[in-house]
Amino acid sequence: ELAAARDREATLRQDSQTRYRLQRAAEGRTRAIKKRIAAGVCPCCKRSFENLRRHMHTKHPAYEKLAEAATA
């Protein structure tokens, strides 16, 4: 029983560490995308625009709807 409990504890600890690393990686990707968008780089086609909002509205309307749904 003690060995099984230790195995469960080790598995739970490893799962927790994996989730933490995945969360940190996702936060890093999100941060990088936000930084690129702030610099006027389209997250879909990777091109630079002075008016990124207009570009996203006209060229990538589906992406705009996805972003709205994600923040709602």
mmCIF file with all atom_site columns, C-alpha atoms in Angstrom:
data_model
loop_
_atom_site.group_PDB
_atom_site.id
_atom_site.type_symbol
_atom_site.label_atom_id
_atom_site.label_alt_id
_atom_site.label_comp_id
_atom_site.label_asym_id
_atom_site.label_entity_id
_atom_site.label_seq_id
_atom_site.pdbx_PDB_ins_code
_atom_site.Cartn_x
_atom_site.Cartn_y
_atom_site.Cartn_z
_atom_site.occupancy
_atom_site.B_iso_or_equiv
_atom_site.pdbx_formal_charge
_atom_site.auth_seq_id
_atom_site.auth_comp_id
_atom_site.auth_asym_id
_atom_site.auth_atom_id
_atom_site.pdbx_PDB_model_num
ATOM 1  C CA . GLU A 1 1  ? 0.000   0.000  0.000   1.00 0.00 ? 1  GLU A CA 1
ATOM 2  C CA . LEU A 1 2  ? 2.772   2.408  0.881   1.00 0.00 ? 2  LEU A CA 1
ATOM 3  C CA . ALA A 1 3  ? 4.534   1.764  -2.424  1.00 0.00 ? 3  ALA A CA 1
ATOM 4  C CA . ALA A 1 4  ? 1.290   2.315  -4.330  1.00 0.00 ? 4  ALA A CA 1
ATOM 5  C CA . ALA A 1 5  ? 0.675   5.578  -2.471  1.00 0.00 ? 5  ALA A CA 1
ATOM 6  C CA . ARG A 1 6  ? 4.188   6.759  -3.289  1.00 0.00 ? 6  ARG A CA 1
ATOM 7  C CA . ASP A 1 7  ? 3.684   5.853  -6.939  1.00 0.00 ? 7  ASP A CA 1
ATOM 8  C CA . ARG A 1 8  ? 0.414   7.813  -7.010  1.00 0.00 ? 8  ARG A CA 1
ATOM 9  C CA . GLU A 1 9  ? 2.107   10.774 -5.353  1.00 0.00 ? 9  GLU A CA 1
ATOM 10 C CA . ALA A 1 10 ? 4.967   10.688 -7.870  1.00 0.00 ? 10 ALA A CA 1
ATOM 11 C CA . THR A 1 11 ? 2.512   10.468 -10.761 1.00 0.00 ? 11 THR A CA 1
ATOM 12 C CA . LEU A 1 12 ? 0.434   13.355 -9.437  1.00 0.00 ? 12 LEU A CA 1
ATOM 13 C CA . ARG A 1 13 ? 3.540   15.467 -8.887  1.00 0.00 ? 13 ARG A CA 1
ATOM 14 C CA . GLN A 1 14 ? 4.753   14.755 -12.424 1.00 0.00 ? 14 GLN A CA 1
ATOM 15 C CA . ASP A 1 15 ? 1.309   15.567 -13.877 1.00 0.00 ? 15 ASP A CA 1
ATOM 16 C CA . SER A 1 16 ? 1.251   18.814 -11.929 1.00 0.00 ? 16 SER A CA 1
ATOM 17 C CA . GLN A 1 17 ? 4.686   19.800 -13.188 1.00 0.00 ? 17 GLN A CA 1
ATOM 18 C CA . THR A 1 18 ? 3.701   18.950 -16.767 1.00 0.00 ? 18 THR A CA 1
ATOM 19 C CA . ARG A 1 19 ? 0.530   21.065 -16.522 1.00 0.00 ? 19 ARG A CA 1
ATOM 20 C CA . TYR A 1 20 ? 2.559   23.942 -15.081 1.00 0.00 ? 20 TYR A CA 1
ATOM 21 C CA . ARG A 1 21 ? 5.083   23.788 -17.937 1.00 0.00 ? 21 ARG A CA 1
ATOM 22 C CA . LEU A 1 22 ? 2.308   23.620 -20.545 1.00 0.00 ? 22 LEU A CA 1
ATOM 23 C CA . GLN A 1 23 ? 0.559   26.595 -18.953 1.00 0.00 ? 23 GLN A CA 1
ATOM 24 C CA . ARG A 1 24 ? 3.770   28.642 -18.906 1.00 0.00 ? 24 ARG A CA 1
ATOM 25 C CA . ALA A 1 25 ? 4.447   27.763 -22.552 1.00 0.00 ? 25 ALA A CA 1
ATOM 26 C CA . ALA A 1 26 ? 0.930   28.821 -23.553 1.00 0.00 ? 26 ALA A CA 1
ATOM 27 C CA . GLU A 1 27 ? 1.336   32.095 -21.647 1.00 0.00 ? 27 GLU A CA 1
ATOM 28 C CA . GLY A 1 28 ? 4.622   32.704 -23.466 1.00 0.00 ? 28 GLY A CA 1
ATOM 29 C CA . ARG A 1 29 ? 3.017   32.096 -26.860 1.00 0.00 ? 29 ARG A CA 1
ATOM 30 C CA . THR A 1 30 ? 0.129   34.399 -25.947 1.00 0.00 ? 30 THR A CA 1
ATOM 31 C CA . ARG A 1 31 ? 2.555   37.092 -24.802 1.00 0.00 ? 31 ARG A CA 1
ATOM 32 C CA . ALA A 1 32 ? 4.536   36.800 -28.058 1.00 0.00 ? 32 ALA A CA 1
ATOM 33 C CA . ILE A 1 33 ? 1.394   37.046 -30.192 1.00 0.00 ? 33 ILE A CA 1
ATOM 34 C CA . LYS A 1 34 ? 0.179   40.098 -28.274 1.00 0.00 ? 34 LYS A CA 1
ATOM 35 C CA . LYS A 1 35 ? 3.571   41.754 -28.713 1.00 0.00 ? 35 LYS A CA 1
ATOM 36 C CA . ARG A 1 36 ? 3.543   41.080 -32.468 1.00 0.00 ? 36 ARG A CA 1
ATOM 37 C CA . ILE A 1 37 ? -0.010  42.426 -32.783 1.00 0.00 ? 37 ILE A CA 1
ATOM 38 C CA . ALA A 1 38 ? 0.975   45.547 -30.857 1.00 0.00 ? 38 ALA A CA 1
ATOM 39 C CA . ALA A 1 39 ? 3.781   46.006 -33.391 1.00 0.00 ? 39 ALA A CA 1
ATOM 40 C CA . GLY A 1 40 ? 1.248   45.782 -36.252 1.00 0.00 ? 40 GLY A CA 1
ATOM 41 C CA . VAL A 1 41 ? 2.040   42.240 -37.412 1.00 0.00 ? 41 VAL A CA 1
ATOM 42 C CA . CYS A 1 42 ? -0.922  40.148 -38.537 1.00 0.00 ? 42 CYS A CA 1
ATOM 43 C CA . PRO A 1 43 ? -1.185  36.909 -36.510 1.00 0.00 ? 43 PRO A CA 1
ATOM 44 C CA . CYS A 1 44 ? -2.645  35.106 -39.551 1.00 0.00 ? 44 CYS A CA 1
ATOM 45 C CA . CYS A 1 45 ? -0.465  36.094 -42.503 1.00 0.00 ? 45 CYS A CA 1
ATOM 46 C CA . LYS A 1 46 ? 2.588   37.497 -40.624 1.00 0.00 ? 46 LYS A CA 1
ATOM 47 C CA . ARG A 1 47 ? 2.643   40.728 -42.628 1.00 0.00 ? 47 ARG A CA 1
ATOM 48 C CA . SER A 1 48 ? 3.040   44.213 -41.133 1.00 0.00 ? 48 SER A CA 1
ATOM 49 C CA . PHE A 1 49 ? 0.296   46.820 -41.389 1.00 0.00 ? 49 PHE A CA 1
ATOM 50 C CA . GLU A 1 50 ? -0.120  50.374 -40.204 1.00 0.00 ? 50 GLU A CA 1
ATOM 51 C CA . ASN A 1 51 ? -3.809  49.759 -39.617 1.00 0.00 ? 51 ASN A CA 1
ATOM 52 C CA . LEU A 1 52 ? -3.939  46.168 -38.375 1.00 0.00 ? 52 LEU A CA 1
ATOM 53 C CA . ARG A 1 53 ? -7.519  46.520 -37.119 1.00 0.00 ? 53 ARG A CA 1
ATOM 54 C CA . ARG A 1 54 ? -8.800  47.341 -40.624 1.00 0.00 ? 54 ARG A CA 1
ATOM 55 C CA . HIS A 1 55 ? -6.726  44.528 -42.150 1.00 0.00 ? 55 HIS A CA 1
ATOM 56 C CA . MET A 1 56 ? -8.101  41.970 -39.678 1.00 0.00 ? 56 MET A CA 1
ATOM 57 C CA . HIS A 1 57 ? -11.665 43.152 -40.262 1.00 0.00 ? 57 HIS A CA 1
ATOM 58 C CA . THR A 1 58 ? -11.435 42.941 -44.056 1.00 0.00 ? 58 THR A CA 1
ATOM 59 C CA . LYS A 1 59 ? -9.055  40.015 -44.634 1.00 0.00 ? 59 LYS A CA 1
ATOM 60 C CA . HIS A 1 60 ? -9.599  37.745 -41.635 1.00 0.00 ? 60 HIS A CA 1
ATOM 61 C CA . PRO A 1 61 ? -13.186 38.232 -40.387 1.00 0.00 ? 61 PRO A CA 1
ATOM 62 C CA . ALA A 1 62 ? -13.396 34.635 -39.117 1.00 0.00 ? 62 ALA A CA 1
ATOM 63 C CA . TYR A 1 63 ? -10.367 35.219 -36.892 1.00 0.00 ? 63 TYR A CA 1
ATOM 64 C CA . GLU A 1 64 ? -12.010 38.312 -35.466 1.00 0.00 ? 64 GLU A CA 1
ATOM 65 C CA . LYS A 1 65 ? -15.133 36.291 -34.574 1.00 0.00 ? 65 LYS A CA 1
ATOM 66 C CA . LEU A 1 66 ? -12.999 33.598 -32.927 1.00 0.00 ? 66 LEU A CA 1
ATOM 67 C CA . ALA A 1 67 ? -11.197 36.221 -30.847 1.00 0.00 ? 67 ALA A CA 1
ATOM 68 C CA . GLU A 1 68 ? -14.498 37.730 -29.721 1.00 0.00 ? 68 GLU A CA 1
ATOM 69 C CA . ALA A 1 69 ? -15.820 34.287 -28.738 1.00 0.00 ? 69 ALA A CA 1
ATOM 70 C CA . ALA A 1 70 ? -12.635 33.495 -26.827 1.00 0.00 ? 70 ALA A CA 1
ATOM 71 C CA . THR A 1 71 ? -12.857 36.668 -24.741 1.00 0.00 ? 71 THR A CA 1
ATOM 72 C CA . ALA A 1 72 ? -16.580 36.335 -24.030 1.00 0.00 ? 72 ALA A CA 1
#
